[in-house]
PDB file of C-alpha atoms in Angstrom:
ATOM      1  CA  SER G   1      12.629 -29.675 -44.291  1.00  0.00           C
ATOM      2  CA  ARG G   2      10.774 -31.475 -41.521  1.00  0.00           C
ATOM      3  CA  ARG G   3      13.989 -31.652 -39.472  1.00  0.00           C
ATOM      4  CA  ILE G   4      14.627 -27.952 -40.010  1.00  0.00           C
ATOM      5  CA  SER G   5      11.041 -27.157 -38.996  1.00  0.00           C
ATOM      6  CA  SER G   6      11.377 -29.307 -35.867  1.00  0.00           C
ATOM      7  CA  ARG G   7      14.635 -27.594 -34.916  1.00  0.00           C
ATOM      8  CA  ILE G   8      13.031 -24.188 -35.393  1.00  0.00           C
ATOM      9  CA  ASN G   9      10.119 -25.218 -33.157  1.00  0.00           C
ATOM     10  CA  VAL G  10      12.563 -26.436 -30.496  1.00  0.00           C
ATOM     11  CA  LEU G  11      14.475 -23.151 -30.644  1.00  0.00           C
ATOM     12  CA  ILE G  12      11.215 -21.181 -30.324  1.00  0.00           C
ATOM     13  CA  ASP G  13      10.153 -23.290 -27.338  1.00  0.00           C
ATOM     14  CA  MET G  14      13.555 -22.743 -25.697  1.00  0.00           C
ATOM     15  CA  SER G  15      13.333 -19.010 -26.305  1.00  0.00           C
ATOM     16  CA  ILE G  16       9.887 -18.866 -24.710  1.00  0.00           C
ATOM     17  CA  LEU G  17      11.185 -20.845 -21.721  1.00  0.00           C
ATOM     18  CA  GLN G  18      14.133 -18.465 -21.350  1.00  0.00           C
ATOM     19  CA  LEU G  19      11.772 -15.483 -21.426  1.00  0.00           C
ATOM     20  CA  LEU G  20       9.622 -17.062 -18.715  1.00  0.00           C
ATOM     21  CA  VAL G  21      12.705 -17.716 -16.574  1.00  0.00           C
ATOM     22  CA  CYS G  22      13.840 -14.113 -17.040  1.00  0.00           C
ATOM     23  CA  ALA G  23      10.363 -12.848 -16.083  1.00  0.00           C
ATOM     24  CA  CYS G  24      10.408 -14.934 -12.899  1.00  0.00           C
ATOM     25  CA  ALA G  25      13.912 -13.690 -12.072  1.00  0.00           C
ATOM     26  CA  LEU G  26      12.796 -10.095 -12.598  1.00  0.00           C
ATOM     27  CA  SER G  27       9.817 -10.663 -10.290  1.00  0.00           C
ATOM     28  CA  LEU G  28      12.088 -12.017  -7.569  1.00  0.00           C
ATOM     29  CA  SER G  29      14.591  -9.193  -8.115  1.00  0.00           C
ATOM     30  CA  LEU G  30      11.923  -6.675  -7.126  1.00  0.00           C
ATOM     31  CA  VAL G  31      12.025  -8.282  -3.701  1.00  0.00           C
ATOM     32  CA  GLU G  32      15.697  -9.218  -3.530  1.00  0.00           C
ATOM     33  CA  ALA G  33      17.474  -6.249  -5.128  1.00  0.00           C
ATOM     34  CA  GLY G  34      17.931  -4.341  -1.887  1.00  0.00           C
ATOM     35  CA  ASN G  35      14.837  -2.172  -2.392  1.00  0.00           C
ATOM     36  CA  LEU G  36      13.184  -3.294   0.841  1.00  0.00           C
ATOM     37  CA  THR G  37      15.100  -1.244   3.385  1.00  0.00           C
ATOM     38  CA  VAL G  38      12.586   0.000   5.945  1.00  0.00           C
ATOM     39  CA  THR G  39      13.327   3.606   6.910  1.00  0.00           C
ATOM     40  CA  HIS G  40      10.069   4.654   8.568  1.00  0.00           C
ATOM     41  CA  GLU G  41       7.184   3.010  10.388  1.00  0.00           C
ATOM     42  CA  ALA G  42       3.602   4.239  10.606  1.00  0.00           C
ATOM     43  CA  TRP G  43       0.464   3.105  12.394  1.00  0.00           C
ATOM     44  CA  PHE G  44      -3.286   3.628  12.259  1.00  0.00           C
ATOM     45  CA  GLU G  45      -5.916   3.067  14.941  1.00  0.00           C
ATOM     46  CA  ILE G  46      -9.073   2.112  13.049  1.00  0.00           C
ATOM     47  CA  GLU G  47     -12.671   1.633  14.132  1.00  0.00           C
ATOM     48  CA  ILE G  48     -15.594   0.072  12.298  1.00  0.00           C
ATOM     49  CA  ARG G  49     -19.150   0.869  13.394  1.00  0.00           C
ATOM     50  CA  ASP G  50     -22.665   1.587  12.171  1.00  0.00           C
ATOM     51  CA  PHE G  51     -23.136   5.117  10.861  1.00  0.00           C
ATOM     52  CA  ASP G  52     -25.971   5.748  13.326  1.00  0.00           C
ATOM     53  CA  GLY G  53     -24.904   3.309  16.041  1.00  0.00           C
ATOM     54  CA  PRO G  54     -23.784   4.304  19.540  1.00  0.00           C
ATOM     55  CA  GLY G  55     -20.757   2.012  19.704  1.00  0.00           C
ATOM     56  CA  GLU G  56     -18.061   0.420  17.605  1.00  0.00           C
ATOM     57  CA  ASP G  57     -18.181  -3.039  16.073  1.00  0.00           C
ATOM     58  CA  PHE G  58     -14.429  -3.392  15.737  1.00  0.00           C
ATOM     59  CA  HIS G  59     -11.310  -1.522  16.820  1.00  0.00           C
ATOM     60  CA  GLY G  60      -7.774  -2.417  15.867  1.00  0.00           C
ATOM     61  CA  LYS G  61      -4.312  -1.199  14.977  1.00  0.00           C
ATOM     62  CA  VAL G  62      -2.390  -1.493  11.715  1.00  0.00           C
ATOM     63  CA  ASN G  63       1.411  -1.141  11.642  1.00  0.00           C
ATOM     64  CA  ILE G  64       3.129  -0.306   8.367  1.00  0.00           C
ATOM     65  CA  ALA G  65       6.741  -0.499   7.159  1.00  0.00           C
ATOM     66  CA  LEU G  66       7.775   2.237   4.704  1.00  0.00           C
ATOM     67  CA  PHE G  67      10.564   2.125   2.132  1.00  0.00           C
ATOM     68  CA  GLY G  68      12.057   5.607   2.182  1.00  0.00           C
ATOM     69  CA  GLU G  69      15.257   4.712   0.343  1.00  0.00           C
ATOM     70  CA  THR G  70      13.285   3.456  -2.646  1.00  0.00           C
ATOM     71  CA  VAL G  71      10.493   6.061  -2.757  1.00  0.00           C
ATOM     72  CA  PRO G  72      11.617   8.911  -0.441  1.00  0.00           C
ATOM     73  CA  MET G  73       9.265  11.570  -1.791  1.00  0.00           C
ATOM     74  CA  THR G  74       6.193   9.350  -1.508  1.00  0.00           C
ATOM     75  CA  VAL G  75       7.140   8.134   1.971  1.00  0.00           C
ATOM     76  CA  MET G  76       7.778  11.685   3.226  1.00  0.00           C
ATOM     77  CA  ASN G  77       4.312  12.721   2.067  1.00  0.00           C
ATOM     78  CA  PHE G  78       2.732   9.726   3.814  1.00  0.00           C
ATOM     79  CA  VAL G  79       4.706  10.184   7.058  1.00  0.00           C
ATOM     80  CA  SER G  80       3.839  13.884   7.210  1.00  0.00           C
ATOM     81  CA  LEU G  81       0.123  13.212   6.780  1.00  0.00           C
ATOM     82  CA  ALA G  82       0.190  10.341   9.305  1.00  0.00           C
ATOM     83  CA  ASN G  83       1.695  12.687  11.889  1.00  0.00           C
ATOM     84  CA  GLY G  84      -0.371  15.698  10.851  1.00  0.00           C
ATOM     85  CA  VAL G  85       1.202  18.767   9.299  1.00  0.00           C
ATOM     86  CA  LYS G  86       0.206  22.362   8.608  1.00  0.00           C
ATOM     87  CA  ILE G  87       0.690  23.255   4.942  1.00  0.00           C
ATOM     88  CA  ARG G  88      -0.441  26.427   3.228  1.00  0.00           C
ATOM     89  CA  GLY G  89      -2.390  27.392   6.324  1.00  0.00           C
ATOM     90  CA  LYS G  90      -4.299  24.107   6.522  1.00  0.00           C
ATOM     91  CA  LYS G  91      -3.908  21.192   8.929  1.00  0.00           C
ATOM     92  CA  LEU G  92      -3.507  18.047   6.876  1.00  0.00           C
ATOM     93  CA  SER G  93      -3.825  14.681   8.600  1.00  0.00           C
ATOM     94  CA  TYR G  94      -4.985  11.128   8.063  1.00  0.00           C
ATOM     95  CA  LYS G  95      -6.648  11.277  11.477  1.00  0.00           C
ATOM     96  CA  ASN G  96     -10.451  11.041  11.032  1.00  0.00           C
ATOM     97  CA  ALA G  97     -10.146  10.026   7.373  1.00  0.00           C
ATOM     98  CA  GLN G  98     -12.535   7.267   6.348  1.00  0.00           C
ATOM     99  CA  PHE G  99     -12.136   4.174   4.218  1.00  0.00           C
ATOM    100  CA  HIS G 100     -14.561   5.252   1.511  1.00  0.00           C
ATOM    101  CA  ARG G 101     -13.961   2.467  -1.016  1.00  0.00           C
ATOM    102  CA  VAL G 102     -13.902  -1.295  -0.502  1.00  0.00           C
ATOM    103  CA  VAL G 103     -13.555  -3.606  -3.489  1.00  0.00           C
ATOM    104  CA  LYS G 104     -14.143  -7.149  -2.284  1.00  0.00           C
ATOM    105  CA  ASP G 105     -11.062  -9.380  -2.331  1.00  0.00           C
ATOM    106  CA  PHE G 106      -9.071  -6.602  -3.985  1.00  0.00           C
ATOM    107  CA  ILE G 107      -8.429  -3.264  -2.253  1.00  0.00           C
ATOM    108  CA  ILE G 108      -9.474  -0.986   0.598  1.00  0.00           C
ATOM    109  CA  GLN G 109      -8.973   2.743  -0.027  1.00  0.00           C
ATOM    110  CA  THR G 110      -8.713   5.811   2.208  1.00  0.00           C
ATOM    111  CA  GLY G 111      -6.860   9.126   2.458  1.00  0.00           C
ATOM    112  CA  ASP G 112      -9.552  11.660   1.552  1.00  0.00           C
ATOM    113  CA  ILE G 113      -8.464  14.091   4.250  1.00  0.00           C
ATOM    114  CA  PHE G 114     -11.172  16.638   3.406  1.00  0.00           C
ATOM    115  CA  GLY G 115     -14.309  14.505   3.326  1.00  0.00           C
ATOM    116  CA  ALA G 116     -15.603  10.974   3.133  1.00  0.00           C
ATOM    117  CA  ASN G 117     -16.595  10.601  -0.503  1.00  0.00           C
ATOM    118  CA  GLY G 118     -13.206   9.986  -2.095  1.00  0.00           C
ATOM    119  CA  TYR G 119     -13.050  13.275  -4.007  1.00  0.00           C
ATOM    120  CA  GLY G 120     -10.665  15.082  -1.644  1.00  0.00           C
ATOM    121  CA  SER G 121      -6.909  14.775  -2.055  1.00  0.00           C
ATOM    122  CA  THR G 122      -3.779  16.880  -1.644  1.00  0.00           C
ATOM    123  CA  SER G 123      -0.132  16.469  -0.723  1.00  0.00           C
ATOM    124  CA  ILE G 124       2.602  18.286   1.158  1.00  0.00           C
ATOM    125  CA  TYR G 125       4.087  19.275  -2.221  1.00  0.00           C
ATOM    126  CA  GLY G 126       0.943  20.773  -3.714  1.00  0.00           C
ATOM    127  CA  GLU G 127      -2.397  19.483  -4.900  1.00  0.00           C
ATOM    128  CA  GLN G 128      -0.669  16.626  -6.755  1.00  0.00           C
ATOM    129  CA  PHE G 129       2.826  15.230  -7.231  1.00  0.00           C
ATOM    130  CA  ASN G 130       4.451  13.023  -9.837  1.00  0.00           C
ATOM    131  CA  ASP G 131       4.861   9.266  -9.852  1.00  0.00           C
ATOM    132  CA  GLU G 132       8.239   8.735  -8.207  1.00  0.00           C
ATOM    133  CA  ASN G 133       9.026   5.296  -9.642  1.00  0.00           C
ATOM    134  CA  PHE G 134       7.514   1.837  -9.998  1.00  0.00           C
ATOM    135  CA  ILE G 135      10.305  -0.213  -8.446  1.00  0.00           C
ATOM    136  CA  LEU G 136       8.175  -1.933  -5.805  1.00  0.00           C
ATOM    137  CA  SER G 137       5.407  -4.302  -6.807  1.00  0.00           C
ATOM    138  CA  HIS G 138       1.874  -5.299  -5.784  1.00  0.00           C
ATOM    139  CA  ILE G 139       3.193  -8.754  -4.930  1.00  0.00           C
ATOM    140  CA  SER G 140       0.920  -9.822  -2.063  1.00  0.00           C
ATOM    141  CA  SER G 141      -1.777  -8.777   0.362  1.00  0.00           C
ATOM    142  CA  GLY G 142      -0.877  -5.892   2.664  1.00  0.00           C
ATOM    143  CA  TRP G 143       1.069  -3.679   0.266  1.00  0.00           C
ATOM    144  CA  LEU G 144       0.251   0.054   0.138  1.00  0.00           C
ATOM    145  CA  ALA G 145       0.161   2.076  -3.069  1.00  0.00           C
ATOM    146  CA  MET G 146      -0.889   5.562  -4.076  1.00  0.00           C
ATOM    147  CA  ALA G 147      -4.360   6.020  -5.523  1.00  0.00           C
ATOM    148  CA  ASN G 148      -4.447   8.318  -8.518  1.00  0.00           C
ATOM    149  CA  GLN G 149      -6.486   9.675 -11.410  1.00  0.00           C
ATOM    150  CA  GLY G 150      -3.890   8.750 -13.996  1.00  0.00           C
ATOM    151  CA  PRO G 151      -0.148   9.368 -14.385  1.00  0.00           C
ATOM    152  CA  ASP G 152       1.490  11.897 -12.040  1.00  0.00           C
ATOM    153  CA  SER G 153      -1.646  12.654 -10.005  1.00  0.00           C
ATOM    154  CA  ASN G 154      -0.687  11.497  -6.497  1.00  0.00           C
ATOM    155  CA  GLY G 155      -2.063  13.260  -3.449  1.00  0.00           C
ATOM    156  CA  SER G 156      -3.124  11.904  -0.060  1.00  0.00           C
ATOM    157  CA  GLN G 157      -5.268   8.942  -1.074  1.00  0.00           C
ATOM    158  CA  PHE G 158      -3.839   5.442  -0.978  1.00  0.00           C
ATOM    159  CA  PHE G 159      -5.035   1.861  -0.932  1.00  0.00           C
ATOM    160  CA  ILE G 160      -4.046  -1.434   0.663  1.00  0.00           C
ATOM    161  CA  ILE G 161      -4.314  -4.490  -1.538  1.00  0.00           C
ATOM    162  CA  LEU G 162      -5.993  -7.641  -0.247  1.00  0.00           C
ATOM    163  CA  THR G 163      -4.469  -9.921  -2.866  1.00  0.00           C
ATOM    164  CA  LYS G 164      -1.601  -9.993  -5.328  1.00  0.00           C
ATOM    165  CA  ALA G 165      -2.239  -7.484  -8.130  1.00  0.00           C
ATOM    166  CA  ARG G 166       0.845  -7.420 -10.351  1.00  0.00           C
ATOM    167  CA  TRP G 167      -1.205  -6.050 -13.251  1.00  0.00           C
ATOM    168  CA  MET G 168      -1.231  -2.689 -11.438  1.00  0.00           C
ATOM    169  CA  ASP G 169       2.571  -2.438 -11.518  1.00  0.00           C
ATOM    170  CA  GLY G 170       3.628   0.607 -13.481  1.00  0.00           C
ATOM    171  CA  LYS G 171       0.341   2.371 -12.777  1.00  0.00           C
ATOM    172  CA  HIS G 172       0.508   3.024  -9.019  1.00  0.00           C
ATOM    173  CA  VAL G 173       3.505   3.860  -6.819  1.00  0.00           C
ATOM    174  CA  VAL G 174       3.970   1.167  -4.161  1.00  0.00           C
ATOM    175  CA  PHE G 175       5.596   2.421  -0.962  1.00  0.00           C
ATOM    176  CA  GLY G 176       4.719   0.368   2.146  1.00  0.00           C
ATOM    177  CA  LYS G 177       3.808  -3.010   3.598  1.00  0.00           C
ATOM    178  CA  VAL G 178       1.537  -3.912   6.533  1.00  0.00           C
ATOM    179  CA  THR G 179       3.582  -5.719   9.193  1.00  0.00           C
ATOM    180  CA  SER G 180       0.754  -6.328  11.671  1.00  0.00           C
ATOM    181  CA  GLY G 181      -2.975  -5.732  11.713  1.00  0.00           C
ATOM    182  CA  TYR G 182      -4.044  -8.115   8.989  1.00  0.00           C
ATOM    183  CA  ASP G 183      -7.129  -8.862  11.083  1.00  0.00           C
ATOM    184  CA  VAL G 184      -8.013  -5.178  10.716  1.00  0.00           C
ATOM    185  CA  ILE G 185      -7.547  -4.897   6.954  1.00  0.00           C
ATOM    186  CA  ASN G 186      -9.416  -8.171   6.440  1.00  0.00           C
ATOM    187  CA  ALA G 187     -12.258  -6.926   8.656  1.00  0.00           C
ATOM    188  CA  ILE G 188     -12.475  -3.794   6.507  1.00  0.00           C
ATOM    189  CA  GLY G 189     -12.479  -5.952   3.389  1.00  0.00           C
ATOM    190  CA  ASP G 190     -15.392  -7.977   4.802  1.00  0.00           C
ATOM    191  CA  VAL G 191     -17.654  -4.969   5.462  1.00  0.00           C
ATOM    192  CA  GLU G 192     -20.901  -5.020   3.479  1.00  0.00           C
ATOM    193  CA  VAL G 193     -20.813  -2.710   0.465  1.00  0.00           C
ATOM    194  CA  ASP G 194     -23.233  -1.059  -1.928  1.00  0.00           C
ATOM    195  CA  GLY G 195     -21.255  -1.072  -5.136  1.00  0.00           C
ATOM    196  CA  ASN G 196     -17.845  -0.295  -3.653  1.00  0.00           C
ATOM    197  CA  VAL G 197     -19.186   1.980  -0.884  1.00  0.00           C
ATOM    198  CA  PRO G 198     -18.933   0.455   2.613  1.00  0.00           C
ATOM    199  CA  GLN G 199     -22.170   0.380   4.563  1.00  0.00           C
ATOM    200  CA  LYS G 200     -20.400   0.983   7.872  1.00  0.00           C
ATOM    201  CA  LEU G 201     -18.290   3.879   9.109  1.00  0.00           C
ATOM    202  CA  ILE G 202     -14.625   2.847   8.847  1.00  0.00           C
ATOM    203  CA  LYS G 203     -12.499   5.607  10.317  1.00  0.00           C
ATOM    204  CA  ILE G 204      -8.858   6.258  11.203  1.00  0.00           C
ATOM    205  CA  VAL G 205      -9.306   7.517  14.760  1.00  0.00           C
ATOM    206  CA  ASP G 206      -5.595   8.135  15.312  1.00  0.00           C
ATOM    207  CA  SER G 207      -2.364   7.863  13.361  1.00  0.00           C
ATOM    208  CA  GLY G 208       1.345   8.466  13.597  1.00  0.00           C
ATOM    209  CA  ALA G 209       4.728   7.720  12.063  1.00  0.00           C
ATOM    210  CA  LYS G 210       8.419   7.906  12.869  1.00  0.00           C
ATOM    211  CA  THR G 211      11.802   7.880  11.204  1.00  0.00           C
ATOM    212  CA  LEU G 212      13.814   4.879  12.335  1.00  0.00           C
ATOM    213  CA  LYS G 213      17.187   5.498  13.959  1.00  0.00           C
ATOM    214  CA  LYS G 214      18.232   2.089  12.675  1.00  0.00           C
ATOM    215  CA  THR G 215      16.847   0.884   9.366  1.00  0.00           C
ATOM    216  CA  TRP G 216      16.157  -2.782   8.647  1.00  0.00           C
ATOM    217  CA  ASP G 217      15.829  -4.910   5.549  1.00  0.00           C
ATOM    218  CA  MET G 218      12.588  -6.782   5.081  1.00  0.00           C
ATOM    219  CA  LYS G 219      12.993 -10.473   4.297  1.00  0.00           C
ATOM    220  CA  LYS G 220      11.618 -11.848   1.040  1.00  0.00           C
ATOM    221  CA  SER G 221       9.284 -14.159   2.989  1.00  0.00           C
ATOM    222  CA  ASP G 222       7.890 -11.197   4.948  1.00  0.00           C
ATOM    223  CA  ALA G 223       7.448  -9.151   1.778  1.00  0.00           C
ATOM    224  CA  MET G 224       5.299 -11.985   0.432  1.00  0.00           C
ATOM    225  CA  SER G 225       3.508 -12.599   3.754  1.00  0.00           C
ATOM    226  CA  GLU G 226      -0.256 -12.321   4.143  1.00  0.00           C
ATOM    227  CA  LYS G 227      -0.210 -12.423   7.941  1.00  0.00           C
ATOM    228  CA  ASP G 228       1.362 -10.477  10.803  1.00  0.00           C
ATOM    229  CA  PHE G 229       5.116 -10.490  11.193  1.00  0.00           C
ATOM    230  CA  HIS G 230       7.387  -8.457  13.444  1.00  0.00           C
ATOM    231  CA  LYS G 231      10.747  -6.911  12.698  1.00  0.00           C
ATOM    232  CA  GLY G 232      12.458  -3.711  13.786  1.00  0.00           C
ATOM    233  CA  SER G 233      11.425  -1.501  16.683  1.00  0.00           C
ATOM    234  CA  SER G 234       7.790  -0.475  16.214  1.00  0.00           C
ATOM    235  CA  ASP G 235       6.211   1.458  19.053  1.00  0.00           C
ATOM    236  CA  ASP G 236       3.488   4.032  19.559  1.00  0.00           C
ATOM    237  CA  SER G 237       5.727   7.057  19.028  1.00  0.00           C
ATOM    238  CA  LYS G 238       3.908   9.757  17.068  1.00  0.00           C
ATOM    239  CA  LYS G 239       6.961  11.857  16.336  1.00  0.00           C
ATOM    240  CA  PRO G 240       9.145  11.382  13.255  1.00  0.00           C
TER     241      PRO G 240
END
């Protein structure tokens, strides 16, 4: 009976090991399964300054790769708002939106295109649109995902993660990756906060996006990167 018990324990241990191997393979497949074709590129010019100060403390540019083959609906919404679009008689744009929420060593959030308190949100499809899919993962710093109020409540607000946050997979639609401007997102993450409210004005002073004539596939190492990397043909074009 002891031998049978030992064999059972060995089989259980082997099963657990196989499950762990499968989990690791699944994690890598999220990066390697051809889901990282970059179809669009966007950029933000961002300034950080005192609310009542005459000048800026910091000014920088963030470039973003977008995965329109994987999440086309989400990317189209983001690209339209980055370029500015008139919908239902209103001009909707990320320009002048503020980063209203900073959670230290976790996320920076923006996209309230109506105000600065984080309560405003809409999309090109209506006030909200459904979660498209959860194929992409919060695998490293610099990934963009939609902020929401629960399932199927996406609008204009989004966040950039400052660290790996795989526990949010399946809850937020991931759609983009910062390719350059990590000094900017880290500077935002370092701003003094009261709770999660930044004590400086952090504003998108200009933005734009374009559809790429030639798509490119992001490397696994770049998808996991936490520093600037360059691939494709980014420029300052504001037209899709």
